[in-house]
mmCIF file of C-alpha atoms and ligand atoms in Angstrom:
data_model
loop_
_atom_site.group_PDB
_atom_site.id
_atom_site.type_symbol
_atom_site.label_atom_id
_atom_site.label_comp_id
_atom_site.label_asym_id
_atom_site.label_seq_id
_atom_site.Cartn_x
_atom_site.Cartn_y
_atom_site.Cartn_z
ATOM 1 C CA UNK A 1 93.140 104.483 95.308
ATOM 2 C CA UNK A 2 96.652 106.073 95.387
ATOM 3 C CA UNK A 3 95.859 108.607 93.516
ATOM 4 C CA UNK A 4 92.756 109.502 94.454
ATOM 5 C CA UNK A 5 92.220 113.300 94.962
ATOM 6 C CA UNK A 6 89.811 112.794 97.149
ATOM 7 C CA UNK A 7 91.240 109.826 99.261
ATOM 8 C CA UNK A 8 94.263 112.287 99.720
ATOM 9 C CA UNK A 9 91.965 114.831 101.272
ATOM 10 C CA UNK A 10 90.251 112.493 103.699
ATOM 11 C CA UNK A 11 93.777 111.813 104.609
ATOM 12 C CA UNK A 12 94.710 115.519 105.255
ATOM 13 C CA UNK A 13 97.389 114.829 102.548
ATOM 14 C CA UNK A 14 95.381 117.470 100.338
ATOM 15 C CA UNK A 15 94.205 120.998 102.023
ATOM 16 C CA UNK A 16 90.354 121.312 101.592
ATOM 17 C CA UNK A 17 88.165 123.549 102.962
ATOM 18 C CA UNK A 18 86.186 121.558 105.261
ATOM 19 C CA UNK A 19 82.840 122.372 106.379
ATOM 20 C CA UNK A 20 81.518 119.396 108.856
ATOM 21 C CA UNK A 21 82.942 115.809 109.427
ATOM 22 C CA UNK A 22 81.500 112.649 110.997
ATOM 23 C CA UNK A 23 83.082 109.484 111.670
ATOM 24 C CA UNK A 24 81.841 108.028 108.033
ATOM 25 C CA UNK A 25 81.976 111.553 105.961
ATOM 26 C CA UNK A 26 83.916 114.570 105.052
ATOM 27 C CA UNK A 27 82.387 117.864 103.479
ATOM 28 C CA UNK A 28 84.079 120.420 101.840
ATOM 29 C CA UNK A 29 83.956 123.857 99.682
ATOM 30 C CA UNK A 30 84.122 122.496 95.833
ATOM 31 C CA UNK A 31 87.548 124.570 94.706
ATOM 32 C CA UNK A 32 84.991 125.695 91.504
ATOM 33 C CA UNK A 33 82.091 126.624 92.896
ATOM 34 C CA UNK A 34 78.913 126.676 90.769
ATOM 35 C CA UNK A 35 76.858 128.254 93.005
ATOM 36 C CA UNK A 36 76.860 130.880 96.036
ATOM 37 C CA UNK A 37 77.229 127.172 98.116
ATOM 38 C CA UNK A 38 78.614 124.010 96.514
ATOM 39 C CA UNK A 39 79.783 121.696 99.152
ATOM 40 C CA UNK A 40 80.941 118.330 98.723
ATOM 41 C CA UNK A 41 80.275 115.288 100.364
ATOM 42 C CA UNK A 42 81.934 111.931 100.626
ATOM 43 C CA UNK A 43 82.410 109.210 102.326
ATOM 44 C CA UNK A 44 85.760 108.563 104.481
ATOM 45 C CA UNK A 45 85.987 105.128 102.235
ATOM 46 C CA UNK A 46 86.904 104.868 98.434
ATOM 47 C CA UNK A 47 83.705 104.010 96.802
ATOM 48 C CA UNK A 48 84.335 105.070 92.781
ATOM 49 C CA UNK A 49 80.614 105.843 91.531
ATOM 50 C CA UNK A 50 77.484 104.407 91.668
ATOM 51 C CA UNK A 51 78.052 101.741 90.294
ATOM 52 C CA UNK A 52 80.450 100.723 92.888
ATOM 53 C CA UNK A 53 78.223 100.528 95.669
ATOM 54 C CA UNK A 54 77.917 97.800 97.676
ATOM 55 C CA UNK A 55 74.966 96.270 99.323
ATOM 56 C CA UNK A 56 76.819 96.365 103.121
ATOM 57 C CA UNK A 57 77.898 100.415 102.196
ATOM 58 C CA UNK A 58 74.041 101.536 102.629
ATOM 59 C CA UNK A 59 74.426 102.856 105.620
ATOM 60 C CA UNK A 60 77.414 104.395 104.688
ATOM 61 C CA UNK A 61 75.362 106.379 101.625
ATOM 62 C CA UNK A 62 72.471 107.203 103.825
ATOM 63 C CA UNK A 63 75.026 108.848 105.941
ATOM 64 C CA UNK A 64 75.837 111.575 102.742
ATOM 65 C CA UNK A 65 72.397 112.504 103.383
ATOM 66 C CA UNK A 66 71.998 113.166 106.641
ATOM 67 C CA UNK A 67 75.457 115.164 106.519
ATOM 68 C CA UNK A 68 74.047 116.846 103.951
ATOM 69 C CA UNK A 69 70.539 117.281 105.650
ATOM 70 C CA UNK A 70 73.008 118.614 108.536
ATOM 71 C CA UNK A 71 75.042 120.925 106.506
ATOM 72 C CA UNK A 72 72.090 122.601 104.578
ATOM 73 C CA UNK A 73 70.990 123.407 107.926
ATOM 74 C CA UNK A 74 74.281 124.896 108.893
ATOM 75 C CA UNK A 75 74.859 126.849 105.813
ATOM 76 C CA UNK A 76 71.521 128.377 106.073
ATOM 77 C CA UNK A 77 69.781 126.648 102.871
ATOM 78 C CA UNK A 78 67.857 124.404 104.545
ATOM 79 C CA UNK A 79 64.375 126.190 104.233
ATOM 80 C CA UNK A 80 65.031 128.419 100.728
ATOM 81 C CA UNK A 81 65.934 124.755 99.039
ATOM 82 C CA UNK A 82 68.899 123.493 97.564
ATOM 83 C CA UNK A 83 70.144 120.651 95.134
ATOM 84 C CA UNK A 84 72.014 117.591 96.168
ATOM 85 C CA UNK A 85 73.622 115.781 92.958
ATOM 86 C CA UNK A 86 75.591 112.866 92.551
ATOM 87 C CA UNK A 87 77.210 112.344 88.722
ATOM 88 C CA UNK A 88 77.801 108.735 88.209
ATOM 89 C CA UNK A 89 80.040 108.155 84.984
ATOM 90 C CA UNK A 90 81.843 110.565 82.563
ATOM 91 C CA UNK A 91 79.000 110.798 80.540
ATOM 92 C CA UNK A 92 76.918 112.475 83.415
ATOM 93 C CA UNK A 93 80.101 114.833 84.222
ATOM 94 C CA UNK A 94 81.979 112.760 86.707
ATOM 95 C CA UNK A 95 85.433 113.953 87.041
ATOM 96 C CA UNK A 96 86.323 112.807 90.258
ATOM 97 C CA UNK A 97 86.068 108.827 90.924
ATOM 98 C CA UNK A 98 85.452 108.840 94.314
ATOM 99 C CA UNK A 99 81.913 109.158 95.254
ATOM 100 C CA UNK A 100 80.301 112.581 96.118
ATOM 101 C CA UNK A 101 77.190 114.668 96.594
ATOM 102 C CA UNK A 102 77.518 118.041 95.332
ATOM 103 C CA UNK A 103 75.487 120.376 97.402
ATOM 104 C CA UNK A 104 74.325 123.565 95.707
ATOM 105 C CA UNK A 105 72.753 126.381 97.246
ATOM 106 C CA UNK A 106 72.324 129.997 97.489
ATOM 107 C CA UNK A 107 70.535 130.558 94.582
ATOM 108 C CA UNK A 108 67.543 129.760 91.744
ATOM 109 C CA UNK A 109 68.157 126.446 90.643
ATOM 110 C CA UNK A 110 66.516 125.171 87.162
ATOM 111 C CA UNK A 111 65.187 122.198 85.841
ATOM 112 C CA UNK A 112 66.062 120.502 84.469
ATOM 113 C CA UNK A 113 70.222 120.456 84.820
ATOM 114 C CA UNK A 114 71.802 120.573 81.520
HETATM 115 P P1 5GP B 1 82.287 115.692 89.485
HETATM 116 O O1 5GP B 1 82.572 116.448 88.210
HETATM 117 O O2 5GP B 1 83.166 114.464 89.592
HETATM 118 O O3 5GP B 1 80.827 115.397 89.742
HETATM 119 O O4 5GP B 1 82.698 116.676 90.656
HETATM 120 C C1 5GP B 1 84.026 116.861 91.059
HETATM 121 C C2 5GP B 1 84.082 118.198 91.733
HETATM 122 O O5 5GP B 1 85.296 118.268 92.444
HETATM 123 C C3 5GP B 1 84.055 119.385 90.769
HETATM 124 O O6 5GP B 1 82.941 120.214 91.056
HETATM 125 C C4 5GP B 1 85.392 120.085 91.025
HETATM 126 O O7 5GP B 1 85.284 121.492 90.981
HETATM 127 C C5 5GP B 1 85.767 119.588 92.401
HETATM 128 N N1 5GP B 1 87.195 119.521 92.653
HETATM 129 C C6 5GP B 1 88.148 119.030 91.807
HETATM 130 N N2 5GP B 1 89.356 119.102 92.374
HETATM 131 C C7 5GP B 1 89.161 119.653 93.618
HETATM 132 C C8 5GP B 1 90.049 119.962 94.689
HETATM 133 O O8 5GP B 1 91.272 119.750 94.633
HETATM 134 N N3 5GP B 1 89.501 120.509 95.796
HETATM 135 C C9 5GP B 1 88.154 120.760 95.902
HETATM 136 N N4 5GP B 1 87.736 121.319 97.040
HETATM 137 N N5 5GP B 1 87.297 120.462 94.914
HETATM 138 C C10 5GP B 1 87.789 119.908 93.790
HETATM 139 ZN ZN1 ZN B 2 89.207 107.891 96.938
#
């Protein structure tokens, strides 16, 4: 958890361009954006993927989705649509091991993702 990228963010160790914050998440502007608005979000706590998840963190995941609920509304995607993704794994692109929801916006989106 030391070197987590994003546990040094959440700590303010790391600059990030943050977006909204609640008491359980953080969002912020992904540094390689693959669309006019890609936002992550995560929670506050270390949670690597998926697979990680605990049964007593549920709340804690439904909470990425209302903050991202909230921040589609705030960025202004909220009624053209947008894409909330969450890679679990290196074989579905996960770079990062500290749980996130990319939120993409701002443009077409196809289906389905490569
Ligand atoms: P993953 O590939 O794990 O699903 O997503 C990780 C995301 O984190 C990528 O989209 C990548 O561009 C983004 N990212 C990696 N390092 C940084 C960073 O230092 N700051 C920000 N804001 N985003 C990052
Ligand atoms: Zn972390």
């Amino acid at each position: 958890m030391i070197d987590c990228l994003f546990c040094k963010i959440v700590a303010g160790d790391i600059p990030a361009d943050l977006v909204h914050e609640t008491e359980d998440t953080i969002a912020f502007r992904d540094i390689n954006p693959q669309a006019p608005t890609h936002i992550l979000i995560i929670p506050r706590k270390h949670i690597a993927t998926i697979n990680d998840i605990a049964d007593e963190d549920r709340a804690l995941v439904g909470s990425l989705y209302t903050t991202a609920r909230d921040v589609a509304r705030q960025e202004g995607l909220a009624e053209a649509g947008y894409r909330v993704v969450m890679n679990c794994g290196e074989g579905a692109g996960q770079s990062v091991f500290h749980l996130h929801l990319h939120l993409l916006g701002g443009r077409g989106l196809s289906w389905p993702p490569g």
